[in-house]
Amino acid sequence: MFLDKPRRPTRSALRLVLLASVWLATLGNLALWRTLHNLPDLTGWHGALFGVAFALIIASALAALLALVAWRWTLKPAISLLLLLAAFATSYMLMYGIVVDTPMVINVFQTDPREARDQLSWRLGVTVLLLAVLPMVWLWRQPMSVAPLGKQVLRNLLLLIAAMTVTLGTTQLVFQDFASLMRNHTQLRYQINPLNSVYALLDLTVIPSDRPNGPPQPLGEDALITPRAGATQHPPLLLFVLGETARSANFSLNGYNRLTNPLLAQENVTSFTQVMSCGTSTAASVPCMFSHLGREGFAKRSHDFENWLDVLQRAGYAVLWIDNQSGCKGQCDRIANVNTSELKLPDHCENGECRDTVMLTQLDQELAKLPAERMARGTVVVMHQMGSHGPAYFKRTPAAFKPFVPECTDTSLSQCSQAQVVNAYDNTLLFTDYFLSRTIHWLKDKEKTAATALFYVADHGESLGENNLYLHGLPYAVAPAEQKQVPLITWLSPTFETQSRIKTSCLQKQRDRALSHDHLFHSVLGLMAVKTEVYQPKLDLFADCANNR
């Protein structure tokens, strides 16, 4: 007679909910506890007791959330999802000092496979294994007890009420400290795992939002090109270089003690030193940079509008977008566009990535595809760089452009010394200097037939280890200056100066004036002599010099 094999003890939904909530609130919030430990606001026993209360608030809030899905077929998948969200968020917050909010989740969704590959590391794998995979293996091996439907409804309801009571009651006990921390250290609310990710996902999908829907509204329908002397023989040709992750403080043109712009320093350029970005990420900044609304108006908009590319095209110019990154974020949808990031040109591309110089190799052939009648009036080309995209800065530069060594070759930037991170980053700026210099030389070759100009500005800056922060993407209100202050450089050919009557010598006297991405829309229209009701001269950075004749 065979003995029956002993059965695993079953686990009730309540027990699984409590175990998962405690695990997530404690080990799943290592980044939050590190931040709290480093804050001067709470120290000693007072700080320790507040930490315990904070963990209880998080655990009970998670229990309340899980009470809504504490059914036989939904509980384990829900817990598994929360474990994965917490593990990935913890890893990135520990490595880079980032936080998880709605814009960050948008960045994740817009990340292409190449960018995602750069961020893979063994540390990420170990963190996810320990915080998510192993608990999930244990979770799915646990038989779950099944209660009658009515009884389970009652249990879930009681769990929800109890969890909410504990959450509210504990918050009330430490309300003064809690409110003070949330007010003075806004970033903390975006570090509460995995509630930060859950909220961001709901904000994008479920929560009613005033985010604009529908097609963009027409803009500048009255746009016309103002005639300029000589423009018929030499139509304007503007190359607008959209930089990536370049911070103004590391440009030697702006006073940085390293020579990161040796080639541009030999050209007659103007480098503006006090320029603020629209946002702290590509997804936030790029649409705002091309908008007429400005940063505050763009954030509050009820619907989308066309951008300055559309206005230029409506005025009659030929307009082209060349992208060497993950896309134009919808800004080039209505103009000619091409992506060079996946070309396989040996001198410019390797390991599935092309350096920015690849765009120059395609420029003439793409211009040849544009309507000749439009090009006769003038042409504007946007070139979107890969630039200094992190964390794999070392991949952005060939061997000949690595004078600053040793450089960080680990995508977990916190594992390198800050000096190594800065070395790798500065090397990318040196290559951008080379790319912009090559671009100016290309423009000089076109001077016989066109009035040429260059306009370069980055979308946002970057943290390189200051205050243990890396990369970018912090909420604008709490982001450091390194993530918001960006370079802006212009170069005008003699023919362009004559036509526009804008002198570089005049611009250089204004290089320290306060500017922002809010000026871009109106400055480009002014530079290209486009007349329209939406143009605001006071936001045209060239206007004073154009009028100073």
Coordinates of C-alpha atoms in Angstrom, one line a residue:
M1 CA 0.0 0.0 0.0
F2 CA 1.5 3.3 -1.1
L3 CA 1.5 6.3 1.2
D4 CA -0.1 9.4 -0.1
K5 CA 2.4 12.1 -1.1
P6 CA 2.1 15.0 1.3
R7 CA 0.5 18.0 -0.2
R8 CA 1.9 21.5 0.0
P9 CA 0.1 23.6 2.5
T10 CA -2.2 26.1 0.8
R11 CA -1.8 29.8 1.2
S12 CA -4.7 32.1 1.6
A13 CA -5.0 35.2 -0.6
L14 CA -4.7 37.3 2.6
R15 CA -1.3 35.8 3.5
L16 CA 0.1 36.2 0.0
V17 CA -1.1 39.8 -0.1
L18 CA 0.6 40.6 3.2
L19 CA 3.8 38.8 2.3
A20 CA 4.0 40.6 -1.0
S21 CA 3.2 44.0 0.5
V22 CA 5.9 43.7 3.1
W23 CA 8.5 42.5 0.6
L24 CA 7.7 45.3 -1.8
A25 CA 7.6 48.0 0.9
T26 CA 10.9 47.0 2.3
L27 CA 13.4 45.4 -0.1
G28 CA 11.5 46.8 -3.1
N29 CA 12.1 50.4 -1.9
L30 CA 15.9 50.2 -1.3
A31 CA 16.4 53.4 -3.4
L32 CA 13.8 55.3 -1.3
W33 CA 15.4 54.2 2.0
R34 CA 18.8 55.3 0.7
T35 CA 17.4 58.7 -0.1
L36 CA 15.8 59.0 3.3
H37 CA 19.0 57.9 5.0
N38 CA 20.9 60.7 3.3
L39 CA 18.4 63.5 4.1
P40 CA 19.3 65.7 7.1
D41 CA 15.6 66.2 8.0
L42 CA 15.3 62.9 9.9
T43 CA 18.1 61.5 12.1
G44 CA 18.5 59.2 15.0
W45 CA 15.6 57.3 16.6
H46 CA 13.2 59.8 15.3
G47 CA 14.3 59.1 11.7
A48 CA 14.3 55.4 12.3
L49 CA 10.7 55.4 13.7
F50 CA 9.5 57.6 10.8
G51 CA 11.1 55.1 8.4
V52 CA 9.2 52.2 10.0
A53 CA 6.0 54.3 9.8
F54 CA 6.7 55.1 6.1
A55 CA 7.2 51.5 5.3
L56 CA 3.9 50.6 7.0
I57 CA 2.1 53.3 5.0
I58 CA 3.6 51.8 1.7
A59 CA 2.8 48.2 2.7
S60 CA -0.8 48.9 3.7
A61 CA -1.4 51.0 0.6
L62 CA -0.1 48.1 -1.5
A63 CA -2.3 45.7 0.5
A64 CA -5.3 47.9 -0.3
L65 CA -4.3 47.8 -4.0
L66 CA -3.9 44.0 -4.1
A67 CA -7.2 43.6 -2.2
L68 CA -8.9 44.7 -5.4
V69 CA -7.4 41.8 -7.3
A70 CA -7.1 39.1 -4.6
W71 CA -8.9 36.4 -6.6
R72 CA -7.6 33.0 -7.6
W73 CA -6.8 33.8 -11.2
T74 CA -5.6 37.4 -10.8
L75 CA -3.6 37.7 -7.6
K76 CA -0.4 35.9 -8.6
P77 CA -0.2 37.8 -12.0
A78 CA -0.8 41.1 -10.2
I79 CA 1.9 40.4 -7.6
S80 CA 4.3 39.3 -10.3
L81 CA 3.8 42.5 -12.2
L82 CA 4.4 44.6 -9.1
L83 CA 7.5 42.7 -8.3
L84 CA 8.9 43.3 -11.8
L85 CA 8.0 47.0 -11.8
A86 CA 9.6 47.4 -8.4
A87 CA 12.8 45.5 -9.3
F88 CA 13.5 47.4 -12.6
A89 CA 12.7 50.8 -11.0
T90 CA 14.9 50.0 -8.0
S91 CA 17.8 49.0 -10.2
Y92 CA 17.6 52.2 -12.3
M93 CA 17.0 54.5 -9.3
L94 CA 20.0 53.0 -7.5
M95 CA 22.3 53.1 -10.5
Y96 CA 21.4 56.5 -11.9
G97 CA 19.5 58.4 -9.2
I98 CA 16.5 58.8 -11.5
V99 CA 12.8 58.8 -10.3
V100 CA 9.8 57.2 -11.9
D101 CA 7.0 59.5 -13.1
T102 CA 4.7 59.8 -16.1
P103 CA 7.4 61.4 -18.4
M104 CA 9.9 58.7 -17.4
V105 CA 7.4 56.0 -18.3
I106 CA 6.8 57.8 -21.7
N107 CA 10.6 57.7 -22.2
V108 CA 10.6 54.0 -21.5
F109 CA 7.9 53.4 -24.1
Q110 CA 9.7 55.5 -26.7
T111 CA 13.1 53.8 -26.1
D112 CA 14.2 51.7 -29.1
P113 CA 15.9 48.3 -28.8
R114 CA 19.4 49.9 -29.3
E115 CA 18.9 52.3 -26.5
A116 CA 17.5 49.6 -24.2
R117 CA 20.5 47.4 -25.0
D118 CA 22.8 50.1 -23.8
Q119 CA 21.2 50.0 -20.4
L120 CA 21.4 46.2 -19.8
S121 CA 24.0 45.2 -17.2
W122 CA 24.7 42.3 -14.9
R123 CA 23.8 44.5 -12.0
L124 CA 20.3 45.0 -13.5
G125 CA 20.0 41.3 -13.9
V126 CA 21.1 40.5 -10.4
T127 CA 18.7 43.1 -8.9
V128 CA 15.7 41.8 -11.0
L129 CA 16.7 38.2 -10.1
L130 CA 16.8 38.8 -6.3
L131 CA 13.9 41.3 -6.0
A132 CA 11.5 39.8 -8.6
V133 CA 12.4 36.5 -10.2
L134 CA 13.1 34.4 -7.1
P135 CA 10.1 35.7 -5.2
M136 CA 8.0 35.0 -8.3
V137 CA 9.3 31.4 -8.4
W138 CA 8.3 30.9 -4.8
L139 CA 4.9 32.6 -5.3
W140 CA 3.9 30.5 -8.3
R141 CA 4.8 27.3 -6.4
Q142 CA 2.4 28.1 -3.6
P143 CA -1.0 26.4 -3.9
M144 CA -3.7 28.9 -3.2
S145 CA -6.7 28.1 -1.1
V146 CA -10.1 28.7 -2.7
A147 CA -13.0 30.2 -0.8
P148 CA -16.6 30.4 -1.9
L149 CA -17.3 33.6 -3.9
G150 CA -19.4 35.3 -1.3
K151 CA -16.8 34.6 1.4
Q152 CA -13.9 35.8 -0.8
V153 CA -15.8 39.0 -1.6
L154 CA -16.2 39.6 2.1
R155 CA -12.6 38.9 2.9
N156 CA -11.3 41.2 0.1
L157 CA -13.6 44.0 1.3
L158 CA -12.5 43.6 4.9
L159 CA -8.8 43.6 3.7
L160 CA -9.4 46.7 1.7
I161 CA -11.0 48.5 4.6
A162 CA -8.4 47.4 7.1
A163 CA -5.5 48.3 4.8
M164 CA -6.9 51.8 4.1
T165 CA -7.5 52.3 7.8
V166 CA -3.9 51.5 8.6
T167 CA -2.7 53.7 5.7
L168 CA -4.7 56.7 6.8
G169 CA -4.1 56.1 10.5
T170 CA -0.3 55.8 10.2
T171 CA -0.1 58.8 7.9
Q172 CA -2.0 60.8 10.4
L173 CA 0.4 59.8 13.2
V174 CA 3.4 61.1 11.3
F175 CA 1.6 63.7 9.2
Q176 CA 3.8 66.6 10.1
D177 CA 7.0 64.9 9.1
F178 CA 5.4 63.2 6.1
A179 CA 3.9 66.4 4.7
S180 CA 7.1 68.3 5.3
L181 CA 9.2 65.7 3.4
M182 CA 6.8 65.5 0.5
R183 CA 6.8 69.3 0.2
N184 CA 10.5 69.9 0.6
H185 CA 11.7 66.8 -1.3
T186 CA 9.3 66.3 -4.1
Q187 CA 11.3 63.6 -5.7
L188 CA 10.5 61.2 -2.8
R189 CA 6.9 60.7 -4.1
Y190 CA 8.4 59.4 -7.4
Q191 CA 10.6 56.8 -5.5
I192 CA 7.8 54.9 -3.7
N193 CA 7.9 51.5 -5.4
P194 CA 5.9 50.2 -7.2
L195 CA 3.2 52.7 -6.6
N196 CA 5.1 55.3 -8.7
S197 CA 5.0 53.0 -11.7
V198 CA 1.4 52.0 -11.2
Y199 CA 0.3 55.6 -11.0
A200 CA 2.3 56.6 -14.1
L201 CA 0.8 53.8 -16.1
L202 CA -2.7 54.6 -14.9
D203 CA -2.0 58.3 -15.7
L204 CA -1.2 57.3 -19.3
T205 CA -4.1 54.9 -19.8
V206 CA -7.0 55.3 -17.3
I207 CA -6.9 58.5 -15.3
P208 CA -8.9 61.3 -17.0
S209 CA -6.4 63.7 -18.4
D210 CA -6.3 67.1 -20.1
R211 CA -3.6 65.8 -22.5
P212 CA -4.5 66.8 -26.0
N213 CA -6.2 64.4 -28.4
G214 CA -6.8 64.5 -32.1
P215 CA -4.8 65.9 -34.9
P216 CA -2.7 69.1 -34.4
Q217 CA -4.5 72.4 -35.1
P218 CA -3.2 74.4 -38.1
L219 CA -0.7 77.1 -37.3
G220 CA 0.5 80.1 -39.2
E221 CA -1.9 79.8 -42.1
D222 CA -0.9 83.4 -43.1
A223 CA 2.8 82.6 -43.2
L224 CA 4.7 84.3 -46.0
I225 CA 8.4 84.7 -46.8
T226 CA 9.5 88.3 -46.6
P227 CA 11.6 89.2 -49.7
R228 CA 15.3 89.8 -48.9
A229 CA 17.8 91.4 -51.3
G230 CA 19.9 88.7 -53.0
A231 CA 17.7 85.8 -51.8
T232 CA 16.7 84.9 -55.4
Q233 CA 20.3 84.3 -56.4
H234 CA 21.3 82.8 -53.0
P235 CA 18.3 81.3 -51.3
P236 CA 18.8 80.7 -47.6
L237 CA 19.9 77.3 -46.4
L238 CA 19.6 76.7 -42.7
L239 CA 20.9 73.5 -40.9
F240 CA 19.2 73.2 -37.5
V241 CA 21.1 70.6 -35.5
L242 CA 19.1 69.2 -32.7
G243 CA 21.6 68.1 -30.1
E244 CA 21.2 65.3 -27.7
T245 CA 22.0 65.4 -23.9
A246 CA 24.5 68.2 -24.1
R247 CA 25.0 70.3 -21.1
S248 CA 26.3 73.9 -21.5
A249 CA 28.7 73.7 -18.5
N250 CA 31.0 71.3 -20.4
F251 CA 31.4 73.4 -23.5
S252 CA 34.8 75.1 -23.6
L253 CA 33.2 77.8 -25.7
N254 CA 31.2 78.7 -22.5
G255 CA 34.3 78.7 -20.2
Y256 CA 34.7 75.0 -19.4
N257 CA 38.4 74.3 -18.4
R258 CA 38.7 71.4 -20.9
L259 CA 39.0 72.0 -24.6
T260 CA 35.9 70.3 -25.8
N261 CA 35.2 72.7 -28.7
P262 CA 38.6 73.2 -30.3
L263 CA 37.3 73.2 -33.9
L264 CA 34.3 75.4 -33.3
A265 CA 36.6 77.9 -31.5
Q266 CA 38.2 78.4 -34.9
E267 CA 34.9 79.3 -36.6
N268 CA 33.1 82.6 -36.3
V269 CA 30.3 81.2 -34.1
T270 CA 28.3 82.6 -31.3
S271 CA 27.8 80.4 -28.2
F272 CA 25.0 81.5 -25.9
T273 CA 25.8 80.7 -22.3
Q274 CA 22.5 81.0 -20.4
V275 CA 19.9 78.9 -22.2
M276 CA 17.3 76.8 -20.4
S277 CA 15.5 73.7 -21.8
C278 CA 11.8 73.0 -22.1
G279 CA 12.2 69.7 -20.2
T280 CA 14.7 67.2 -18.9
S281 CA 14.1 64.4 -21.4
T282 CA 13.8 64.1 -25.2
A283 CA 10.2 63.1 -25.0
A284 CA 9.3 66.2 -23.1
S285 CA 11.7 68.7 -24.7
V286 CA 11.6 68.0 -28.4
P287 CA 7.8 68.6 -29.0
C288 CA 8.1 71.7 -26.8
M289 CA 11.1 73.0 -28.7
F290 CA 9.2 73.1 -31.9
S291 CA 6.0 74.6 -30.4
H292 CA 5.0 78.3 -30.3
L293 CA 3.5 77.9 -26.8
G294 CA 6.6 78.0 -24.7
R295 CA 7.3 75.7 -21.8
E296 CA 4.5 76.7 -19.5
G297 CA 1.9 77.1 -22.3
F298 CA 2.9 73.7 -23.8
A299 CA 2.4 71.9 -20.4
K300 CA -1.1 73.4 -20.1
R301 CA -2.2 73.0 -23.7
S302 CA -5.6 71.5 -24.3
H303 CA -4.8 70.4 -27.8
D304 CA -1.7 70.1 -30.1
F305 CA -0.7 72.6 -32.8
E306 CA 1.5 72.3 -35.8
N307 CA 5.1 73.4 -35.2
W308 CA 7.6 75.8 -36.8
L309 CA 8.5 73.2 -39.4
D310 CA 4.9 73.2 -40.6
V311 CA 4.9 77.0 -40.7
L312 CA 8.2 77.1 -42.7
Q313 CA 6.8 74.6 -45.1
R314 CA 3.5 76.5 -45.4
A315 CA 5.4 79.7 -46.1
G316 CA 7.0 78.0 -49.1
Y317 CA 10.3 76.6 -47.9
A318 CA 11.6 73.1 -48.5
V319 CA 11.9 71.3 -45.2
L320 CA 13.7 68.1 -44.3
W321 CA 14.3 66.1 -41.1
I322 CA 17.3 63.7 -40.9
D323 CA 17.2 61.5 -37.8
N324 CA 20.1 59.6 -36.3
Q325 CA 18.3 58.6 -33.1
S326 CA 15.0 57.0 -32.1
G327 CA 12.7 59.4 -34.0
C328 CA 11.3 62.9 -34.2
K329 CA 8.6 62.5 -31.5
G330 CA 6.0 63.4 -34.1
Q331 CA 7.6 66.7 -35.1
C332 CA 8.5 65.5 -38.7
D333 CA 5.3 63.7 -39.5
R334 CA 4.2 66.3 -42.1
I335 CA 7.5 67.0 -43.8
A336 CA 10.1 64.9 -45.7
N337 CA 12.1 62.8 -43.3
V338 CA 14.6 60.0 -43.2
N339 CA 16.3 58.0 -40.5
T340 CA 20.1 57.2 -40.8
S341 CA 20.5 55.3 -37.5
E342 CA 20.4 51.8 -39.0
L343 CA 22.5 52.4 -42.1
K344 CA 25.5 50.1 -42.5
L345 CA 28.3 52.4 -43.7
P346 CA 31.6 51.1 -42.5
D347 CA 33.3 54.5 -41.9
H348 CA 30.4 55.8 -39.9
C349 CA 28.5 52.8 -38.4
E350 CA 29.5 49.8 -36.2
N351 CA 27.8 47.5 -33.7
G352 CA 24.3 48.5 -34.9
E353 CA 24.8 52.2 -34.4
C354 CA 25.8 55.1 -36.7
R355 CA 27.7 58.1 -35.6
D356 CA 26.3 61.5 -36.3
T357 CA 28.6 62.1 -39.3
V358 CA 26.5 59.6 -41.2
M359 CA 23.9 62.3 -41.7
L360 CA 26.3 64.4 -43.7
T361 CA 26.9 61.5 -46.1
Q362 CA 23.2 61.4 -46.9
L363 CA 22.5 65.1 -46.9
D364 CA 23.0 65.9 -50.6
Q365 CA 21.1 62.9 -51.9
E366 CA 18.1 63.7 -49.6
L367 CA 18.1 67.3 -50.6
A368 CA 18.0 66.3 -54.2
K369 CA 14.6 64.6 -53.5
L370 CA 13.0 67.9 -52.3
P371 CA 10.9 70.0 -54.7
A372 CA 13.1 72.3 -56.7
E373 CA 10.6 75.1 -56.7
R374 CA 10.6 75.1 -52.9
M375 CA 14.4 74.9 -52.7
A376 CA 14.6 78.0 -55.0
R377 CA 12.9 79.9 -52.1
G378 CA 15.1 78.3 -49.4
T379 CA 15.7 75.2 -47.4
V380 CA 15.7 74.2 -43.7
V381 CA 17.1 70.9 -42.6
V382 CA 16.9 69.5 -39.1
M383 CA 19.6 66.9 -38.1
H384 CA 18.7 65.1 -34.9
Q385 CA 21.9 63.8 -33.2
M386 CA 22.7 60.7 -31.2
G387 CA 25.1 63.1 -29.6
S388 CA 25.9 62.4 -25.9
H389 CA 23.1 59.9 -25.3
G390 CA 23.9 57.9 -22.2
P391 CA 24.6 55.8 -20.3
A392 CA 26.9 54.2 -22.8
Y393 CA 28.8 57.4 -23.6
F394 CA 31.8 55.4 -24.6
K395 CA 29.9 54.0 -27.5
R396 CA 29.2 57.4 -29.0
T397 CA 32.9 58.1 -30.0
P398 CA 35.5 56.4 -32.2
A399 CA 38.9 55.7 -30.8
A400 CA 40.4 58.8 -32.4
F401 CA 38.1 61.0 -30.2
K402 CA 39.0 59.8 -26.8
P403 CA 41.6 62.2 -25.4
F404 CA 40.0 62.2 -21.9
V405 CA 41.0 58.9 -20.2
P406 CA 40.4 56.7 -18.5
E407 CA 36.7 56.8 -19.5
C408 CA 33.8 54.9 -18.0
T409 CA 32.9 51.8 -20.1
D410 CA 30.2 50.5 -17.7
T411 CA 26.6 51.4 -18.3
S412 CA 26.1 51.3 -14.5
L413 CA 27.6 54.8 -14.2
S414 CA 27.6 54.7 -10.4
Q415 CA 30.2 51.9 -10.6
C416 CA 32.7 54.2 -12.2
S417 CA 34.4 57.2 -10.6
Q418 CA 32.9 60.5 -11.4
A419 CA 36.1 61.5 -13.2
Q420 CA 35.7 58.5 -15.5
V421 CA 32.1 59.3 -16.2
V422 CA 33.0 62.9 -17.0
N423 CA 35.9 61.7 -19.3
A424 CA 33.5 59.5 -21.3
Y425 CA 30.9 62.3 -21.6
D426 CA 33.4 65.0 -22.5
N427 CA 34.7 62.7 -25.3
T428 CA 31.2 62.8 -26.8
L429 CA 31.2 66.6 -26.8
L430 CA 34.5 66.5 -28.6
F431 CA 32.9 64.4 -31.3
T432 CA 30.0 66.8 -31.5
D433 CA 32.4 69.6 -32.0
Y434 CA 33.9 67.7 -34.9
F435 CA 30.5 67.0 -36.3
L436 CA 29.4 70.6 -36.1
S437 CA 32.7 71.7 -37.6
R438 CA 32.2 69.3 -40.5
T439 CA 28.6 70.7 -40.9
I440 CA 29.9 74.2 -41.1
H441 CA 32.5 73.2 -43.8
W442 CA 29.6 71.6 -45.7
L443 CA 27.7 74.8 -45.5
K444 CA 30.7 76.8 -46.7
D445 CA 30.9 74.6 -49.8
K446 CA 27.3 75.7 -50.6
E447 CA 28.0 79.4 -50.4
K448 CA 28.3 79.8 -54.1
T449 CA 24.6 79.0 -54.5
A450 CA 23.1 79.6 -51.1
A451 CA 23.1 81.9 -48.1
T452 CA 24.0 79.4 -45.4
A453 CA 23.6 79.2 -41.6
L454 CA 23.9 76.8 -38.7
F455 CA 21.7 76.7 -35.6
Y456 CA 22.6 74.2 -32.9
V457 CA 20.8 73.6 -29.6
A458 CA 20.5 70.6 -27.3
D459 CA 17.2 69.2 -26.1
H460 CA 18.3 68.8 -22.4
G461 CA 21.3 68.5 -20.2
E462 CA 22.8 65.6 -18.1
S463 CA 23.8 64.8 -14.6
L464 CA 27.2 63.2 -14.3
G465 CA 27.3 62.1 -10.7
E466 CA 26.7 65.4 -8.9
N467 CA 24.7 64.6 -5.7
N468 CA 24.7 60.9 -6.9
L469 CA 22.5 61.8 -9.8
Y470 CA 23.1 60.5 -13.3
L471 CA 21.5 60.8 -16.7
H472 CA 18.4 63.1 -16.9
G473 CA 14.6 63.0 -16.6
L474 CA 14.0 64.4 -13.1
P475 CA 10.8 66.4 -12.8
Y476 CA 11.6 69.9 -14.0
A477 CA 10.8 71.6 -10.7
V478 CA 13.4 69.6 -8.8
A479 CA 15.9 68.8 -11.6
P480 CA 19.4 70.3 -11.1
A481 CA 20.7 73.0 -13.5
E482 CA 23.0 70.4 -15.2
Q483 CA 19.8 68.8 -16.6
K484 CA 18.2 72.0 -17.8
Q485 CA 21.0 74.3 -19.0
V486 CA 21.9 73.6 -22.6
P487 CA 24.2 75.0 -25.3
L488 CA 23.0 77.1 -28.2
I489 CA 25.4 77.9 -31.0
T490 CA 24.9 79.9 -34.2
W491 CA 27.1 80.4 -37.3
L492 CA 26.1 82.7 -40.2
S493 CA 27.9 82.8 -43.5
P494 CA 28.9 86.3 -44.9
T495 CA 26.1 86.0 -47.5
F496 CA 23.5 85.2 -44.9
E497 CA 24.7 88.1 -42.7
T498 CA 24.3 90.4 -45.7
Q499 CA 20.8 89.2 -46.6
S500 CA 19.5 89.1 -43.0
R501 CA 21.5 92.1 -41.8
I502 CA 22.2 90.1 -38.7
K503 CA 25.9 90.4 -37.7
T504 CA 27.7 87.8 -35.7
S505 CA 29.6 90.5 -34.0
C506 CA 26.3 91.8 -32.6
L507 CA 25.2 88.4 -31.5
Q508 CA 28.4 87.8 -29.6
K509 CA 27.8 90.9 -27.5
Q510 CA 24.5 89.2 -26.4
R511 CA 25.9 85.7 -25.7
D512 CA 25.2 85.9 -22.0
R513 CA 21.6 87.0 -22.2
A514 CA 18.9 84.8 -20.6
L515 CA 17.3 82.5 -23.2
S516 CA 15.3 79.3 -23.3
H517 CA 13.7 76.9 -25.7
D518 CA 10.8 79.3 -25.7
H519 CA 12.8 81.5 -28.1
L520 CA 13.3 78.8 -30.7
F521 CA 10.0 79.0 -32.6
H522 CA 10.2 82.8 -33.1
S523 CA 14.0 82.9 -33.7
V524 CA 13.9 80.4 -36.5
L525 CA 11.0 82.2 -38.2
G526 CA 12.8 85.5 -37.8
L527 CA 16.0 84.0 -39.1
M528 CA 14.2 82.7 -42.2
A529 CA 12.2 86.0 -42.7
V530 CA 8.8 84.4 -42.2
K531 CA 6.0 86.8 -41.6
T532 CA 3.0 85.5 -39.6
E533 CA 0.7 86.6 -36.8
V534 CA 2.1 83.9 -34.5
Y535 CA 5.6 85.3 -34.7
Q536 CA 6.6 87.3 -31.6
P537 CA 9.6 89.6 -32.1
K538 CA 10.3 89.8 -28.4
L539 CA 11.1 86.1 -28.4
D540 CA 13.3 86.2 -31.4
L541 CA 16.9 86.1 -30.2
F542 CA 18.1 87.7 -33.5
A543 CA 15.6 90.6 -33.5
D544 CA 17.8 93.1 -31.7
C545 CA 20.7 92.5 -34.0
A546 CA 18.5 92.5 -37.1
N547 CA 17.1 95.9 -36.0
N548 CA 20.6 97.2 -35.1
R549 CA 21.6 98.3 -38.6

